[in-house]
Coordinates of C-alpha atoms and ligand atoms in Angstrom, one line a residue:
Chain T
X1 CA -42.8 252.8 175.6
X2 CA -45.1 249.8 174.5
X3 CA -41.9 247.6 174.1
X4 CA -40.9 248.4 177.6
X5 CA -44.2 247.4 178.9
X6 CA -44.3 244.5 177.0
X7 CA -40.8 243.2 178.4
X8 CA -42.0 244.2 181.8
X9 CA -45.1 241.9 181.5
X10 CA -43.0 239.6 180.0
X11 CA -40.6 239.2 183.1
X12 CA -44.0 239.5 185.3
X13 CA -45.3 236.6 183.4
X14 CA -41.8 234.7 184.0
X15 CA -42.3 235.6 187.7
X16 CA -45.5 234.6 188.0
X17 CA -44.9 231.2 186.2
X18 CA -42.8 230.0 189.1
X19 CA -45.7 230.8 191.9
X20 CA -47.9 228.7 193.5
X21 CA -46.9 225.9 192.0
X22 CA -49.9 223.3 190.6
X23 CA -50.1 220.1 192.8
X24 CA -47.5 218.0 191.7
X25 CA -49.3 214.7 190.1
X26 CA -50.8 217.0 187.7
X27 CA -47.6 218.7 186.8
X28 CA -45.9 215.8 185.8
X29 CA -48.2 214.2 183.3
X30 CA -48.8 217.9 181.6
X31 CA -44.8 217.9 181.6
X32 CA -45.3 214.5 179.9
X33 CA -47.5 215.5 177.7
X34 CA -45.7 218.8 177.1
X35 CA -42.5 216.4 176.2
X36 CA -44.7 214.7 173.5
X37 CA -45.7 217.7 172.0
X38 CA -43.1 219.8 172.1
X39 CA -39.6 217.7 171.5
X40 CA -40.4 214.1 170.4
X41 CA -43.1 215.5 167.7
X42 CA -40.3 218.2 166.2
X43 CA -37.9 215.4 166.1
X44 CA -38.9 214.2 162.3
X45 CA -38.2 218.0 160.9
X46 CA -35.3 218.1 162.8
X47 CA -33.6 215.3 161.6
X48 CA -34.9 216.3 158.2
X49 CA -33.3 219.7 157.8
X50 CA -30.5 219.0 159.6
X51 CA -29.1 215.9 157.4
X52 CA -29.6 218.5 154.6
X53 CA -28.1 221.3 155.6
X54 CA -25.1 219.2 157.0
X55 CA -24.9 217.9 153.3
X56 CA -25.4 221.1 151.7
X57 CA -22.5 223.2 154.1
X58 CA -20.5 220.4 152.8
X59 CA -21.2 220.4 149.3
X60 CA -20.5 224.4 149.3
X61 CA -17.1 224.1 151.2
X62 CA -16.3 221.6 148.3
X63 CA -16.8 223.5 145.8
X64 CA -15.3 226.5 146.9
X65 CA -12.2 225.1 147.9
X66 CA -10.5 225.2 144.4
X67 CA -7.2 225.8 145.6
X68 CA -5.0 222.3 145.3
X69 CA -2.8 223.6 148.2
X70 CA -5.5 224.0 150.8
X71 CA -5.8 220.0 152.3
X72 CA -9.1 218.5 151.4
X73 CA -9.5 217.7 155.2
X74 CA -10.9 221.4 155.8
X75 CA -14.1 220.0 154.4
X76 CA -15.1 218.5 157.3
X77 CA -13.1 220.6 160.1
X78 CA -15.6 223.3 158.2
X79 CA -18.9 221.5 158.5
X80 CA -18.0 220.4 161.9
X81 CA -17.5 224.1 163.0
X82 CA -20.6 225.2 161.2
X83 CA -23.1 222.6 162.3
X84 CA -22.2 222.7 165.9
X85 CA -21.7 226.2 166.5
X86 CA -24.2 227.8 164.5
X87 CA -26.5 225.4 162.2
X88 CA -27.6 223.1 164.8
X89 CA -28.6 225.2 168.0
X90 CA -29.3 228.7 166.1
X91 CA -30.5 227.9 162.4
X92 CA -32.6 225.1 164.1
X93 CA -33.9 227.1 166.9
X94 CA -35.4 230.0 164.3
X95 CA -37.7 226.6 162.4
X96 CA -38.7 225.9 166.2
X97 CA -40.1 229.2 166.8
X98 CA -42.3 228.3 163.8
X99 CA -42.7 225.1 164.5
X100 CA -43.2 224.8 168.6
X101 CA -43.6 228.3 168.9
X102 CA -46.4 228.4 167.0
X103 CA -47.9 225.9 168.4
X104 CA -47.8 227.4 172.0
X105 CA -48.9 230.4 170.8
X106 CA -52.4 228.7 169.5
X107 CA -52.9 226.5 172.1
X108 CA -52.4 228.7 174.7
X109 CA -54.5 232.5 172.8
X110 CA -57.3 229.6 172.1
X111 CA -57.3 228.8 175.8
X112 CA -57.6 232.8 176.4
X113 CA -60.0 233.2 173.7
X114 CA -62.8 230.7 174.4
X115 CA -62.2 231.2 178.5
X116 CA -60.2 228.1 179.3
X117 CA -57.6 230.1 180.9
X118 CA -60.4 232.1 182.7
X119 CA -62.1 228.8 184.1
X120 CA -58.5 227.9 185.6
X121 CA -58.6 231.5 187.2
X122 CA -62.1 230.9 188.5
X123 CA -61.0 227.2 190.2
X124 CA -58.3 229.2 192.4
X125 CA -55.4 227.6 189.6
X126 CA -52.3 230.1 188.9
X127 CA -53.2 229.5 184.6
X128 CA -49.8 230.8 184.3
X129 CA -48.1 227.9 186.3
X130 CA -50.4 225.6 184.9
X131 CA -49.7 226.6 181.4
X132 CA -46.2 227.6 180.9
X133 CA -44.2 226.2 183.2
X134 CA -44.8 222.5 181.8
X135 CA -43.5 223.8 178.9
X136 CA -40.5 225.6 180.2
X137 CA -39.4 221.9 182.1
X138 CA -40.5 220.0 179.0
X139 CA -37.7 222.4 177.2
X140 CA -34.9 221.6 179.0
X141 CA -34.8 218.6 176.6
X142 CA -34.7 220.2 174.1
X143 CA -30.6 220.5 174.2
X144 CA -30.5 216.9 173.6
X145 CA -32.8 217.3 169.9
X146 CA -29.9 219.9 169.2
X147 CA -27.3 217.2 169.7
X148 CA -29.4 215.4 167.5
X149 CA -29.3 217.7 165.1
X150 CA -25.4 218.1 165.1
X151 CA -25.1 214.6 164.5
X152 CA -27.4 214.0 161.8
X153 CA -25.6 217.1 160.2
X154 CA -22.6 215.6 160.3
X155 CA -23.5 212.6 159.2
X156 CA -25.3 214.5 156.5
X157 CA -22.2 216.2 155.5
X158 CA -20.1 212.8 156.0
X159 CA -22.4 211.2 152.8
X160 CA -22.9 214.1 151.0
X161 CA -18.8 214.5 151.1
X162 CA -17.3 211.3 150.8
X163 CA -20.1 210.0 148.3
X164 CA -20.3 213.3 146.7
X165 CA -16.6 212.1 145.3
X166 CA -15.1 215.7 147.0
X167 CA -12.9 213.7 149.9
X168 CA -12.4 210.3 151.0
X169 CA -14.1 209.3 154.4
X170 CA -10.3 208.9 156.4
X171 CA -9.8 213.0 155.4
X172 CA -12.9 213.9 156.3
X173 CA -13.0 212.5 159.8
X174 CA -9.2 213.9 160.7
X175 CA -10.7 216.9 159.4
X176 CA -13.5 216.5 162.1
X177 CA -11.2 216.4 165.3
X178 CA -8.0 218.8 163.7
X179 CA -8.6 221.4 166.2
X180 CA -11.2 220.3 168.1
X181 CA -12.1 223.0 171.3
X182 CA -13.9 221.3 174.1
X183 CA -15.1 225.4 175.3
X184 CA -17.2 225.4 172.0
X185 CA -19.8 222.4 172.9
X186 CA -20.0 224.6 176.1
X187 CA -21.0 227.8 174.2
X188 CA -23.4 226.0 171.8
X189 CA -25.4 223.6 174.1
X190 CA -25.1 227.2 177.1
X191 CA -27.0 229.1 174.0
X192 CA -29.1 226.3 173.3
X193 CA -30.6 226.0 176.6
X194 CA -31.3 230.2 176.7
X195 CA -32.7 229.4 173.1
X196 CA -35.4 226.8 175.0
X197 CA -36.3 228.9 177.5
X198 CA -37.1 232.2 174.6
X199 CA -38.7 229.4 172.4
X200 CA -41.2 228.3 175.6
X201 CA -41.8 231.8 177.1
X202 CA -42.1 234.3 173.9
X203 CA -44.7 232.3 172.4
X204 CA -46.6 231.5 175.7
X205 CA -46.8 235.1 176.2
X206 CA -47.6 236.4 173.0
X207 CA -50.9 233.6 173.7
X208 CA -52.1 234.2 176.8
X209 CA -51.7 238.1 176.8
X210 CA -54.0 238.0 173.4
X211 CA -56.8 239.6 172.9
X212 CA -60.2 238.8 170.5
X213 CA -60.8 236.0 168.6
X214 CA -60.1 232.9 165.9
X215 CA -58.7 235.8 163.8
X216 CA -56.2 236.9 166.4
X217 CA -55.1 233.9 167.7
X218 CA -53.6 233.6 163.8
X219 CA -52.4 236.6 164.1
X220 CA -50.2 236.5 167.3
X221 CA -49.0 233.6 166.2
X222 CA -47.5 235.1 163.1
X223 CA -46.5 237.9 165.5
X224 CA -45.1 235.1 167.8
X225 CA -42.7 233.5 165.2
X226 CA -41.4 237.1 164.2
X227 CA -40.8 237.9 168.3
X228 CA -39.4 234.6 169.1
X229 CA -36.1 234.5 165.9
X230 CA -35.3 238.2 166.7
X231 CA -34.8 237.4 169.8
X232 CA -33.1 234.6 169.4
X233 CA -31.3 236.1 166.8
X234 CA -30.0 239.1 168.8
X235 CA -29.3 236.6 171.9
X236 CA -26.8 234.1 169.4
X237 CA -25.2 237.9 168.8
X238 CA -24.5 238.9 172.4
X239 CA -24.3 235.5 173.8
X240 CA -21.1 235.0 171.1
X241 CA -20.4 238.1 171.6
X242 CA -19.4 237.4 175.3
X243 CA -18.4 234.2 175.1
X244 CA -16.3 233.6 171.8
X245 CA -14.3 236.5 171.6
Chain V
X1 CA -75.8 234.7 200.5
X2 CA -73.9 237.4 198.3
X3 CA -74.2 240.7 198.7
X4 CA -72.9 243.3 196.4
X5 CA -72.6 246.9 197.8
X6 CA -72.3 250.1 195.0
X7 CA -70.3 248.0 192.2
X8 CA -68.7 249.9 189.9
X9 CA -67.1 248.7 186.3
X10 CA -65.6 250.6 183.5
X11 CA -63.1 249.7 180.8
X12 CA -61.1 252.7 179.5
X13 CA -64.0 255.3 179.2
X14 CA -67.1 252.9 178.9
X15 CA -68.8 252.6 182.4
X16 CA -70.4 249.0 182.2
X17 CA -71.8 248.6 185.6
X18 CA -72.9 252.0 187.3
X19 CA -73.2 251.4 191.0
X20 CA -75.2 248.3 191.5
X21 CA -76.2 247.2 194.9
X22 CA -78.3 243.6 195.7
X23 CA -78.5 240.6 198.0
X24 CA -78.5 237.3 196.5
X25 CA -79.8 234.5 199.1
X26 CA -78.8 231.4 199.9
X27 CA -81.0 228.3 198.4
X28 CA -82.4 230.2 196.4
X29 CA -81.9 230.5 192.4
X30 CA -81.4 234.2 191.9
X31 CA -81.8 235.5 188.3
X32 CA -80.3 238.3 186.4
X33 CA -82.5 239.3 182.8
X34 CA -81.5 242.2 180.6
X35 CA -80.6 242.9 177.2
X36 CA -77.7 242.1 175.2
X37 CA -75.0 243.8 176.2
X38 CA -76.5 245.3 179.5
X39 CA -73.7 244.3 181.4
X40 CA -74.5 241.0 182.4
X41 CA -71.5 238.8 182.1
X42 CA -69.7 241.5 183.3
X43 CA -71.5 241.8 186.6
X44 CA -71.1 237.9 187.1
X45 CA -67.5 238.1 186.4
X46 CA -67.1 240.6 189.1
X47 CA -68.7 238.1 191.4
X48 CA -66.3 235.4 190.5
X49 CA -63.7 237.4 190.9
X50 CA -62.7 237.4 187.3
X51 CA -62.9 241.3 187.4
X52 CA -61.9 243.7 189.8
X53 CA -64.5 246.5 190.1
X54 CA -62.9 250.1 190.8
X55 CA -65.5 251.0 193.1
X56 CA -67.6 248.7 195.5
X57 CA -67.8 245.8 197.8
X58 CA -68.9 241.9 197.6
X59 CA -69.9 239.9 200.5
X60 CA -69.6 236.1 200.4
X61 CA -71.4 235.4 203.6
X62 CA -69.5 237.5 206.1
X63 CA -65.7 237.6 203.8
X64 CA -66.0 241.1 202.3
X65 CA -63.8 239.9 199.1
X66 CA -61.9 243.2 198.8
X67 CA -60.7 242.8 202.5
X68 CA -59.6 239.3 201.4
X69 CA -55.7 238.2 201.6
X70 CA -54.4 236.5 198.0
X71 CA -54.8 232.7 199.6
X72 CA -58.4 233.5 201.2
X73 CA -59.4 234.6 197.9
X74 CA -58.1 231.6 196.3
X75 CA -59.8 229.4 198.7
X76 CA -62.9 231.4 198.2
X77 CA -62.9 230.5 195.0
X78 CA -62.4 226.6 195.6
X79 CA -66.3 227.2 197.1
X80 CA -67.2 228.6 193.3
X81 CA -68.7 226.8 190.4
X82 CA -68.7 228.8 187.4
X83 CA -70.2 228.0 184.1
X84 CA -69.8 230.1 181.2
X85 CA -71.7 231.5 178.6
X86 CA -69.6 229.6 175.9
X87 CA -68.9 226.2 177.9
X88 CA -65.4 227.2 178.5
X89 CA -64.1 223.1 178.7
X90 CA -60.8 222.2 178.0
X91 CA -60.4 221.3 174.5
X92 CA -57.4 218.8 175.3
X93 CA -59.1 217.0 177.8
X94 CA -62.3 214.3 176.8
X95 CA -65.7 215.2 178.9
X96 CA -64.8 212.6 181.7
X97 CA -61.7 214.2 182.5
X98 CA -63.4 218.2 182.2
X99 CA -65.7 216.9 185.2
X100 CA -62.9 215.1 186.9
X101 CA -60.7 218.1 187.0
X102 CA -62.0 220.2 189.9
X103 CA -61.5 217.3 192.1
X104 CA -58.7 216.1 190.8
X105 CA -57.4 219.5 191.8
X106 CA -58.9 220.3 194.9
X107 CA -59.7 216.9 196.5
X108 CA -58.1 214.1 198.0
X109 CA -60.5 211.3 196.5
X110 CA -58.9 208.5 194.9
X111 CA -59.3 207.3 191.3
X112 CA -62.5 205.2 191.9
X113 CA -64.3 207.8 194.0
X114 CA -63.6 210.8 191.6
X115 CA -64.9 207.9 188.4
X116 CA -67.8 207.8 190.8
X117 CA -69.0 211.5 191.7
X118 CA -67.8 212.1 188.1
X119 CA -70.9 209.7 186.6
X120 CA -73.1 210.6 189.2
X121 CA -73.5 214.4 188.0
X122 CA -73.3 213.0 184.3
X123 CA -76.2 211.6 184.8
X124 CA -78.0 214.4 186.6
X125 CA -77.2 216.4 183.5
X126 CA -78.7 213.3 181.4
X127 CA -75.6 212.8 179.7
X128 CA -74.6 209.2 179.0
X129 CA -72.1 207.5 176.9
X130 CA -70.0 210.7 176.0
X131 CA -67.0 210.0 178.3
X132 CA -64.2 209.4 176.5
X133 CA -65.5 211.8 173.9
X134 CA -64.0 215.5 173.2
X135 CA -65.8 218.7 173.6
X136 CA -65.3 219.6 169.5
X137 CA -66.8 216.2 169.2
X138 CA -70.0 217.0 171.6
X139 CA -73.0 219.2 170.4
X140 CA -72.9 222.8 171.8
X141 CA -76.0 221.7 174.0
X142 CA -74.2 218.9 175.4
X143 CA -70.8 220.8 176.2
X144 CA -73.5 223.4 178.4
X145 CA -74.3 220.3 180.4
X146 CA -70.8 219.0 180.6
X147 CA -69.9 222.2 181.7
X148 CA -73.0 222.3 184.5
X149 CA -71.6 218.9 185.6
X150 CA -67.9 220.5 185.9
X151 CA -69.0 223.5 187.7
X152 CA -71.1 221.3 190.7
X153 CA -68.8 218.2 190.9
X154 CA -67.2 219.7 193.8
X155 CA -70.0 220.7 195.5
X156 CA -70.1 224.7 195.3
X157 CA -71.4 227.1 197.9
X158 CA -72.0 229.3 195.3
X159 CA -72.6 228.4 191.9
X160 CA -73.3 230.8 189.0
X161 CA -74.4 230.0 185.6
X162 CA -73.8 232.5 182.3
X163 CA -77.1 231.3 180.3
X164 CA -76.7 228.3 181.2
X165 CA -79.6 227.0 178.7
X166 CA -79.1 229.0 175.8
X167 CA -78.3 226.7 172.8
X168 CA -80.3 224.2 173.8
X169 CA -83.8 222.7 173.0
X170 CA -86.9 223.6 175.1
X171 CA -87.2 220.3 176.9
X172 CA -83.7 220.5 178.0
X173 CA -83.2 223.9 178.5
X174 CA -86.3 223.2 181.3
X175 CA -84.2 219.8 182.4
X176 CA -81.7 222.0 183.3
X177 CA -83.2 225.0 184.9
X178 CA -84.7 222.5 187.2
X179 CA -81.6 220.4 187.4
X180 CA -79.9 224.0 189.1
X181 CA -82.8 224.8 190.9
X182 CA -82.9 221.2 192.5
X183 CA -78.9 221.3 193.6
X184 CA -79.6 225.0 195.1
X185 CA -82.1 223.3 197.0
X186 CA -80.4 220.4 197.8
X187 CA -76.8 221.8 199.0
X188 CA -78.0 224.8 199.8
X189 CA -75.8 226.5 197.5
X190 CA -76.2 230.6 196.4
X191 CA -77.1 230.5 192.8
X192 CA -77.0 233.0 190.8
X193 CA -77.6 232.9 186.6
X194 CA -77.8 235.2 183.9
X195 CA -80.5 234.3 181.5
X196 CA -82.5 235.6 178.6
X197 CA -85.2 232.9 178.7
X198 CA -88.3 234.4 179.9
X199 CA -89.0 230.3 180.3
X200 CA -86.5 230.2 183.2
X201 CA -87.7 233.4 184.8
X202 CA -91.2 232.0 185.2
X203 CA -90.3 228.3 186.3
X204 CA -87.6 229.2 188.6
X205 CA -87.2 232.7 189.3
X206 CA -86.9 233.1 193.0
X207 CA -85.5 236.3 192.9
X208 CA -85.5 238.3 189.7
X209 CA -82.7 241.2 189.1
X210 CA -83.6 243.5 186.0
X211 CA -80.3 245.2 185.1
X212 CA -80.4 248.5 182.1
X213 CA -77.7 249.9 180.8
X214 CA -75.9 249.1 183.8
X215 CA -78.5 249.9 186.4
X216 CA -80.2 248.2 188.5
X217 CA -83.6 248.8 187.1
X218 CA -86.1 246.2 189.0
X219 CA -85.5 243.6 191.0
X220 CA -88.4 241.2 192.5
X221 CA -89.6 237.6 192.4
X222 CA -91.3 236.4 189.7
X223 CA -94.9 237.0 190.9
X224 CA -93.9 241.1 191.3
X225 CA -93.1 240.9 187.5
X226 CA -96.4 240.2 186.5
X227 CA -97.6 243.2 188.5
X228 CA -94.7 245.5 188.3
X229 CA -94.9 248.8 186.8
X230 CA -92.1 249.6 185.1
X231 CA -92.5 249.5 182.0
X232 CA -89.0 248.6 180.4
X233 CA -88.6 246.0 182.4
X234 CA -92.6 244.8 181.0
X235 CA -91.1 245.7 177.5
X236 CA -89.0 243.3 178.1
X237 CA -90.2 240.7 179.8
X238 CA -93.4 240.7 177.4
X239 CA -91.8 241.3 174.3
X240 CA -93.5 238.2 173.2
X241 CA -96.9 237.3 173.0
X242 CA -97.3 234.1 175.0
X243 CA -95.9 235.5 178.1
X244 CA -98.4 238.7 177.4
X245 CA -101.3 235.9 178.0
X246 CA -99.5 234.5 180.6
X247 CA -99.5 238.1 182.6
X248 CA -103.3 238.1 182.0
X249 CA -104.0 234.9 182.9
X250 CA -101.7 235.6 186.2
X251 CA -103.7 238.8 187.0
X252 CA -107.2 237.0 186.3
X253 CA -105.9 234.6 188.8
X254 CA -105.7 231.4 186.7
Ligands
LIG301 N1 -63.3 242.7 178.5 C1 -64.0 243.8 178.1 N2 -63.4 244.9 177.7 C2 -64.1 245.9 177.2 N3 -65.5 246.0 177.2 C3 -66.1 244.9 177.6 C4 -65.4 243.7 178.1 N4 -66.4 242.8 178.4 C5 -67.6 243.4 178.2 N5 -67.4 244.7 177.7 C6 -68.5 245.6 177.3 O1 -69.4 245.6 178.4 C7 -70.8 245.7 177.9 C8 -71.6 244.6 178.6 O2 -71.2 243.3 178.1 P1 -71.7 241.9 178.7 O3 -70.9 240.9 178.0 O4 -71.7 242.0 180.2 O5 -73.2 241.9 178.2 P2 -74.3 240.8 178.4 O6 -75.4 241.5 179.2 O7 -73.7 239.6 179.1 O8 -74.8 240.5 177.0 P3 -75.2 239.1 176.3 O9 -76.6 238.9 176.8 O10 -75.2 239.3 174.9 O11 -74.3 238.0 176.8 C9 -70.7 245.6 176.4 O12 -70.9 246.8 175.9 C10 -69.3 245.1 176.1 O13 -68.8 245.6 174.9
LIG302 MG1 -73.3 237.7 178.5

């Protein structure tokens, strides 16, 4: 019963983002600033994990591929397949719900905590427009630091590969277009934009729905990431679910 | 003027206001004393809107707020200036940018003219050279004033103030009890503040509301207090020993 009320405050929330919208000059430089904060400041861990990951998928592959008949060019078809459909939008999206998610969370439960959000409220301002959808436009960006991430990864896996010593550089980029299906970029960047909108709304509503004080807002946010990759997770299970097979 | 007809509050089974019914008049600087935890923030967030009581009825002038569409309620509160008992700026924004917001919101002014009305209250709240600072970088007296300047920027018709002098040091706590008293004057505005400073409720105390565990136990101007016979509300009120004098001094006729 709480759950269900919680998802039905949760699509009231989502509703009531997209009303009475906030005069427009004021939107865009919170969008702005949302764009800072959100996507160009994730971008260092992004490229970080992903160039290791992409070298570490690679270096596993290797090393389980003992069998001489199996052509060495399976490396990279299975890095490529790895990285774009799962490592890159999923595995990346779960370390954004800790990283931006977290952050939304705070902000936002702080706002609630020390009457920010209750000022707005008092001016006549819809806090809810105000607040979250800045972030929600901000995140339609965020598809593009996931194609960042696929191509560090591969990249990543490239070095770690070829200069590993486990295939030469020709091998591994044949194995990177054998079999190459256009439908897939489709399914991963389709997830990854579902993936924005759970990583700008969850958190935003585990914040401004909080309740108490410093204390809490730590603690929603820990409840925030938990929210945020189950859902995600479960989403990546249905949305392949429908899609893939 | 505000008038507040039977208000009732509860959450879950605690009943924090019990039927409270008052006038509050216009130009005038209407106060509201009681104890911790008597239900005063509560009350004022009723009038702002910021709760809905479950029984009763506000008047803003002649707008009976419950009778109010959504978008007459919102530009109700466009007339509203509220300042709250912790400040309540925006932590991402530096103090120049908390005052501008209201009119950059609400108004049509251009850059220049909002940098203008924004220094002009600054300095009626005698702060200078904190502009481009942030509020965590601001004393907790200075964010009050910030937080005065916000809340009359736009020019409320009704302005109301959660302690707005609490936190700060005697001279300027009386700076800025006159400071509201002079703008209620001056725009005519309905004023109404919460305040535990028997200080305020003798210098500008035009109308005095006593609330008790969610009563309305007195209410009079400041004069009636020192002849009022009710003795929690003279509990209260004289709970310290200079004001005592001041009662006998008052009744002596000095
Ligand atoms: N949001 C809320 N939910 C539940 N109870 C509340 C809420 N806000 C206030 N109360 C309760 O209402 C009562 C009155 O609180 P209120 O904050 O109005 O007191 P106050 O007179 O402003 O006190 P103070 O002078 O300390 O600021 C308290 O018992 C408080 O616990
Ligand atoms: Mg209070």
């Amino acid at each position: 019963m709480n759950y269900i009320s919680s998802i039905g405050l949760y699509l009231i929330m989502i509703k009531d983002t997209f009303r009475r919208m906030t005069k427009r000059k004021v939107l865009w430089r919170l969008i702005f600033q949302e764009i800072n904060d959100l996507i160009l400041k994730s971008l260092g861990i992004v490229v970080f994990i992903s160039f290791f990951i992409g070298a570490v998928v690679t270096i596993q592959t290797a090393l389980n591929l003992t069998n001489p008949l199996i052509p060495k060019e399976l490396i990279g078809y299975a890095a490529r397949q790895s990285i774009l459909l799962e490592f890159a939008p999923t595995f990346v999206s779960v370390i954004m719900a800790g990283k931006v998610g977290s952050y939304i969370t705070s902000s936002i439960g702080t706002m609630r905590v020390t009457e920010q959000i209750d000022a707005l409220e008092v001016m006549g301002i819809n806090s809810l427009n105000y607040l979250v959808f800045p972030k929600i436009i901000a995140m339609l960006i965020y598809p593009f630091l996931i194609g960042i991430s696929m191509f560090v990864g591969i990249m990543g896996a490239y070095l770690a590969g070829v200069y590993g010593g486990f295939l030469d550089g020709a091998q591994f980029l044949k194995g990177l277009r054998d079999d190459f299906i256009p439908f897939h970029i489709f399914y991963a960047f389709f997830k990854t934009i579902v993936f924005a909108f759970l990583l700008a709304t969850i958190p935003a509503f585990h914040g401004y729905y909080m309740k108490g004080g410093a204390l809490e807002v730590g603690k929603a946010s820990t409840t925030s990431f938990v929210w945020t990759s189950v859902v995600i997770i479960i989403t990546n299970y249905i949305i392949t679910q429908l899609l893939l097979s | 003027m505000i008038k507040v007809e039977n208000l009732h509050k509860s959450f879950g089974d605690t009943d924090v206001l019990k039927g409270i019914s008052t006038v509050f008049d216009k130009g005038k600087t209407n106060l509201i004393i009681g104890q911790s935890g008597s239900g005063k923030t509560v009350f004022l967030k009723n009038l702002v809107g910021l709760f809905e009581p479950e029984q009763g009825y506000i008047y803003y002038e002649d707008r009976r707020y419950q009778n109010l569409s959504a978008s007459e309620r919102r530009n109700l509160r466009k007339e509203m200036g509220m300042v709250f008992q912790g400040g309540a700026l925006f932590d991402s924004m530096n103090v120049e940018e908390n005052v501008k917001f209201p009119l950059r919101m609400f108004t049509k002014l251009n850059n220049a003219e909002m940098k203008n009305r924004v220094q002009e209250v600054l300095e009626r709240v005698n702060l200078k050279d904190v502009n481009t600072r942030f509020p965590a970088e601001i004393s907790g007296g200075m964010q009050k004033r910030v937080s005065i300047a916000r809340a009359i920027v736009n020019r409320p018709k009704f302005l109301f103030c959660d302690e707005p002098n609490s936190g700060l040091d005697p001279r300027t706590a009386t700076v800025i009890d006159n400071l509201i008293q002079e703008l209620t004057k001056e725009y005519d505005i309905t004023t109404v503040i919460n305040t535990h400073d028997m200080n305020s409720v003798f210098e500008i105390g035009e109308k005095i509301v006593y609330l008790q565990d969610g009563h309305l136990a007195w209410e009079g101007t400041k004069e009636e207090i020192h002849v009022s016979e009710n003795k929690d509300l003279t509990d209260f009120v004289y709970s310290s020993n200079l004001f005592r004098k001041v009662k006998v001094a008052y009744q002596k006729g000095l």
